[in-house]
Amino acid sequence: GQNIDQPTEMTATEGAIVQINCTYQTSGFNGLFWYQQHAGEAPTFLSYNVLDGLEEKGRFSSFLSRSKGYSYLLLKELQMKDSASYLCAVRDSNYQLIWGAGTKLIIKP
Amino acid sequence: IAGITQAPTSQILAAGRRMTLRCTQDMRHNAMYWYRQDLGLGLRLIHYSNTAGTTGKGEVPDGYSVSRANTDDFPLTLASAVPSQTSVYFCASSEGTSGGTDTQYFGPGTRLTVL
């Protein structure tokens, strides 16, 4: 079966750095996505990795290792508005997205 | 309109009733998707459409049907609602290109409660 694993919940302090991990086992791999979802809102696109390595976008970076079936999302200089759920998704061999259950990130002042 | 709209925002429905959730996008995207999101589970694909006139089944299609008469609209119908269909439903769209990012963009969601 196909499986995406992420921690259920994480807590971090405003101004700090947090790393959210995602491991996957899917039938095929055509890219990995990270989305942010605030409570009661729609998911919004954050990043996309298809090759191994680090992609940086401002305060957010995403890393991929295809051989290990592993990705992480790194959030720097945390702000209160970063409190949200972060969803990891893998596009499989059928070109469909398989989604993790999401990691709820709580930011404390 | 900018992006994707969904209607209604929320709905309480009696079991056994028929219900259509509406989704419209103005980005001229080829591909559209319907997901349901339940607590503790990832988004699950119900149905999708790669282009107008075609549809396909996702992971959890039973009890749902879709149509794609044109590029912009992708309604989801529950023929006879059951309590297990209580969920938040998201419509999404993407350009539908086979290569590249083909990012999916989501509508605001419909919160459906079946009693």
CSV table of C-alpha atoms in Angstrom, one decimal:
chain,number,residue,atom,x,y,z
A,1,GLY,CA,0.0,0.0,0.0
A,2,GLN,CA,0.9,3.6,-0.2
A,3,ASN,CA,1.8,5.5,2.9
A,4,ILE,CA,2.9,9.0,3.9
A,5,ASP,CA,4.0,9.5,7.5
A,6,GLN,CA,4.3,12.8,9.3
A,7,PRO,CA,4.2,13.7,13.0
A,8,THR,CA,0.8,14.6,14.2
A,9,GLU,CA,1.7,17.7,16.2
A,10,MET,CA,4.8,19.8,16.9
A,11,THR,CA,5.3,22.8,19.1
A,12,ALA,CA,7.9,25.6,18.6
A,13,THR,CA,8.7,29.0,19.9
A,14,GLU,CA,8.3,32.3,18.0
A,15,GLY,CA,11.6,33.3,16.3
A,16,ALA,CA,13.0,29.7,16.4
A,17,ILE,CA,13.5,27.1,13.7
A,18,VAL,CA,11.4,23.9,13.2
A,19,GLN,CA,11.9,20.9,11.0
A,20,ILE,CA,8.8,18.9,9.9
A,21,ASN,CA,9.7,15.4,8.6
A,22,CYS,CA,7.8,13.3,6.0
A,23,THR,CA,8.6,9.8,5.0
A,24,TYR,CA,6.8,8.0,2.2
A,25,GLN,CA,6.3,4.7,0.5
A,26,THR,CA,4.5,5.0,-2.8
A,27,SER,CA,4.0,3.2,-6.1
A,28,GLY,CA,6.3,5.5,-8.1
A,29,PHE,CA,7.4,9.0,-7.5
A,30,ASN,CA,6.8,12.1,-9.6
A,31,GLY,CA,7.5,14.8,-7.1
A,32,LEU,CA,6.7,15.8,-3.5
A,33,PHE,CA,4.7,18.8,-2.4
A,34,TRP,CA,4.3,20.7,0.9
A,35,TYR,CA,1.1,22.6,1.6
A,36,GLN,CA,0.1,24.9,4.4
A,37,GLN,CA,-3.4,24.8,5.8
A,38,HIS,CA,-4.7,27.2,8.4
A,39,ALA,CA,-7.6,26.0,10.5
A,40,GLY,CA,-10.9,26.2,8.6
A,41,GLU,CA,-9.2,27.2,5.4
A,42,ALA,CA,-8.0,25.5,2.1
A,43,PRO,CA,-4.5,24.1,1.7
A,44,THR,CA,-2.1,26.5,-0.1
A,45,PHE,CA,1.0,25.4,-2.0
A,46,LEU,CA,4.4,26.0,-0.3
A,47,SER,CA,7.0,24.0,-2.2
A,48,TYR,CA,7.8,21.2,-4.7
A,49,ASN,CA,10.7,18.9,-4.9
A,50,VAL,CA,11.4,16.4,-7.6
A,51,LEU,CA,15.2,16.1,-7.5
A,52,ASP,CA,17.3,15.4,-4.4
A,53,GLY,CA,18.4,18.4,-2.5
A,54,LEU,CA,17.3,21.6,-0.8
A,55,GLU,CA,14.9,24.1,-2.3
A,56,GLU,CA,14.8,27.5,-0.5
A,57,LYS,CA,12.0,30.0,-0.6
A,58,GLY,CA,12.5,32.8,1.9
A,59,ARG,CA,11.9,31.5,5.4
A,60,PHE,CA,10.8,28.1,4.1
A,61,SER,CA,13.0,25.4,2.7
A,62,SER,CA,12.2,21.9,1.6
A,63,PHE,CA,14.6,18.9,1.3
A,64,LEU,CA,14.2,15.7,-0.6
A,65,SER,CA,16.1,12.3,-0.5
A,66,ARG,CA,14.4,10.0,-3.0
A,67,SER,CA,16.7,7.0,-2.0
A,68,LYS,CA,15.5,7.3,1.6
A,69,GLY,CA,11.9,8.2,0.8
A,70,TYR,CA,12.3,11.2,3.0
A,71,SER,CA,11.6,14.9,3.0
A,72,TYR,CA,11.5,17.7,5.5
A,73,LEU,CA,10.1,21.2,5.6
A,74,LEU,CA,12.3,23.7,7.5
A,75,LEU,CA,10.7,26.9,8.8
A,76,LYS,CA,13.0,29.7,10.0
A,77,GLU,CA,12.3,32.8,12.1
A,78,LEU,CA,9.0,31.4,13.2
A,79,GLN,CA,6.1,33.8,13.4
A,80,MET,CA,2.7,33.4,15.1
A,81,LYS,CA,1.0,33.3,11.7
A,82,ASP,CA,3.0,30.1,10.9
A,83,SER,CA,0.7,28.2,13.3
A,84,ALA,CA,-1.1,25.9,10.9
A,85,SER,CA,-1.1,22.3,9.6
A,86,TYR,CA,1.6,21.3,7.1
A,87,LEU,CA,0.6,18.7,4.6
A,88,CYS,CA,3.1,16.4,2.7
A,89,ALA,CA,1.9,14.9,-0.6
A,90,VAL,CA,3.6,12.6,-3.1
A,91,ARG,CA,2.6,12.3,-6.7
A,92,ASP,CA,2.6,8.6,-7.6
A,93,SER,CA,3.0,6.6,-10.8
A,94,ASN,CA,-0.6,7.3,-11.7
A,95,TYR,CA,0.1,11.0,-11.4
A,96,GLN,CA,-2.2,11.3,-8.4
A,97,LEU,CA,-1.3,13.0,-5.1
A,98,ILE,CA,-1.1,10.8,-2.0
A,99,TRP,CA,-1.5,12.9,1.1
A,100,GLY,CA,-0.2,12.6,4.6
A,101,ALA,CA,-2.5,13.4,7.5
A,102,GLY,CA,-0.7,16.6,8.2
A,103,THR,CA,1.4,18.0,11.0
A,104,LYS,CA,-0.2,20.6,13.3
A,105,LEU,CA,2.4,23.2,14.2
A,106,ILE,CA,1.7,25.3,17.3
A,107,ILE,CA,3.8,28.4,17.8
A,108,LYS,CA,4.2,29.7,21.3
A,109,PRO,CA,5.3,33.3,22.1
B,1,ILE,CA,-14.1,35.4,-9.7
B,2,ALA,CA,-10.5,34.8,-9.0
B,3,GLY,CA,-9.4,31.1,-8.6
B,4,ILE,CA,-11.8,28.5,-7.4
B,5,THR,CA,-15.2,28.9,-5.8
B,6,GLN,CA,-17.3,26.3,-4.1
B,7,ALA,CA,-20.9,26.3,-3.0
B,8,PRO,CA,-22.4,25.9,-0.5
B,9,THR,CA,-20.0,26.9,2.2
B,10,SER,CA,-21.7,24.5,4.6
B,11,GLN,CA,-24.7,22.3,4.6
B,12,ILE,CA,-26.6,20.1,7.0
B,13,LEU,CA,-28.4,17.3,5.1
B,14,ALA,CA,-30.8,14.5,6.1
B,15,ALA,CA,-29.6,11.0,5.3
B,16,GLY,CA,-31.1,9.7,2.1
B,17,ARG,CA,-31.2,13.1,0.4
B,18,ARG,CA,-29.5,14.0,-2.8
B,19,MET,CA,-27.0,16.8,-2.8
B,20,THR,CA,-24.8,18.5,-5.4
B,21,LEU,CA,-21.7,20.4,-4.4
B,22,ARG,CA,-20.7,23.0,-6.9
B,23,CYS,CA,-17.1,24.0,-8.0
B,24,THR,CA,-16.2,26.6,-10.5
B,25,GLN,CA,-12.7,27.8,-11.6
B,26,ASP,CA,-11.7,30.7,-13.8
B,27,MET,CA,-8.1,29.8,-14.4
B,28,ARG,CA,-8.8,27.7,-17.6
B,29,HIS,CA,-7.2,24.7,-15.9
B,30,ASN,CA,-7.6,21.4,-17.7
B,31,ALA,CA,-7.6,19.2,-14.6
B,32,MET,CA,-10.0,19.3,-11.6
B,33,TYR,CA,-10.3,17.2,-8.5
B,34,TRP,CA,-12.6,16.5,-5.6
B,35,TYR,CA,-11.2,15.5,-2.2
B,36,ARG,CA,-12.6,14.9,1.2
B,37,GLN,CA,-10.8,15.7,4.4
B,38,ASP,CA,-11.5,13.9,7.6
B,39,LEU,CA,-9.9,14.4,11.0
B,40,GLY,CA,-6.7,12.4,11.4
B,41,LEU,CA,-6.7,11.4,7.8
B,42,GLY,CA,-5.0,12.9,4.8
B,43,LEU,CA,-6.9,14.3,1.9
B,44,ARG,CA,-8.5,11.5,-0.1
B,45,LEU,CA,-9.3,11.8,-3.8
B,46,ILE,CA,-12.9,11.1,-4.7
B,47,HIS,CA,-13.0,11.8,-8.4
B,48,TYR,CA,-10.9,13.7,-10.9
B,49,SER,CA,-11.1,15.0,-14.4
B,50,ASN,CA,-8.1,15.5,-16.6
B,51,THR,CA,-10.0,17.5,-19.2
B,52,ALA,CA,-13.5,18.6,-20.1
B,53,GLY,CA,-15.6,15.6,-21.0
B,54,THR,CA,-13.6,13.0,-19.1
B,55,THR,CA,-13.7,11.8,-15.5
B,56,GLY,CA,-12.0,9.2,-13.4
B,57,LYS,CA,-12.3,7.5,-10.0
B,58,GLY,CA,-10.1,8.2,-7.1
B,59,GLU,CA,-9.4,6.4,-3.9
B,60,VAL,CA,-12.9,6.8,-2.4
B,61,PRO,CA,-15.5,7.1,-5.2
B,62,ASP,CA,-18.4,5.0,-3.8
B,63,GLY,CA,-21.5,7.0,-3.2
B,64,TYR,CA,-20.3,10.0,-5.3
B,65,SER,CA,-20.6,11.0,-9.0
B,66,VAL,CA,-19.2,13.8,-11.0
B,67,SER,CA,-19.6,15.4,-14.5
B,68,ARG,CA,-17.4,17.7,-16.5
B,69,ALA,CA,-19.5,19.3,-19.2
B,70,ASN,CA,-17.1,22.3,-19.6
B,71,THR,CA,-13.7,23.5,-18.5
B,72,ASP,CA,-14.9,25.6,-15.6
B,73,ASP,CA,-17.4,23.5,-13.7
B,74,PHE,CA,-17.0,20.2,-11.8
B,75,PRO,CA,-20.0,19.4,-9.7
B,76,LEU,CA,-20.0,16.5,-7.2
B,77,THR,CA,-23.2,14.7,-6.5
B,78,LEU,CA,-24.2,12.5,-3.5
B,79,ALA,CA,-27.1,10.5,-4.8
B,80,SER,CA,-28.3,9.3,-1.4
B,81,ALA,CA,-26.3,10.8,1.5
B,82,VAL,CA,-25.2,8.7,4.4
B,83,PRO,CA,-23.7,9.9,7.8
B,84,SER,CA,-20.2,8.5,6.8
B,85,GLN,CA,-20.2,11.2,4.1
B,86,THR,CA,-20.0,13.9,6.8
B,87,SER,CA,-16.7,15.6,5.9
B,88,VAL,CA,-15.1,18.7,4.5
B,89,TYR,CA,-15.0,18.6,0.7
B,90,PHE,CA,-12.4,20.4,-1.3
B,91,CYS,CA,-12.3,21.0,-5.0
B,92,ALA,CA,-9.0,21.7,-6.7
B,93,SER,CA,-7.7,22.4,-10.1
B,94,SER,CA,-4.3,22.3,-11.9
B,95,GLU,CA,-3.1,23.0,-15.4
B,96,GLY,CA,-3.0,19.3,-16.1
B,97,THR,CA,0.4,19.2,-17.8
B,98,SER,CA,2.2,15.9,-17.6
B,99,GLY,CA,5.5,17.4,-16.8
B,100,GLY,CA,6.6,20.0,-14.3
B,101,THR,CA,5.0,21.0,-11.1
B,102,ASP,CA,1.4,20.9,-12.1
B,103,THR,CA,0.5,22.5,-8.7
B,104,GLN,CA,-3.1,21.9,-7.4
B,105,TYR,CA,-5.0,25.0,-6.2
B,106,PHE,CA,-7.8,24.5,-3.8
B,107,GLY,CA,-11.2,26.0,-3.3
B,108,PRO,CA,-12.4,27.2,0.1
B,109,GLY,CA,-14.2,23.9,0.9
B,110,THR,CA,-17.7,22.8,1.7
B,111,ARG,CA,-18.4,21.5,5.2
B,112,LEU,CA,-21.1,18.8,4.9
B,113,THR,CA,-23.0,17.2,7.8
B,114,VAL,CA,-25.3,14.2,7.1
B,115,LEU,CA,-27.7,13.4,9.9
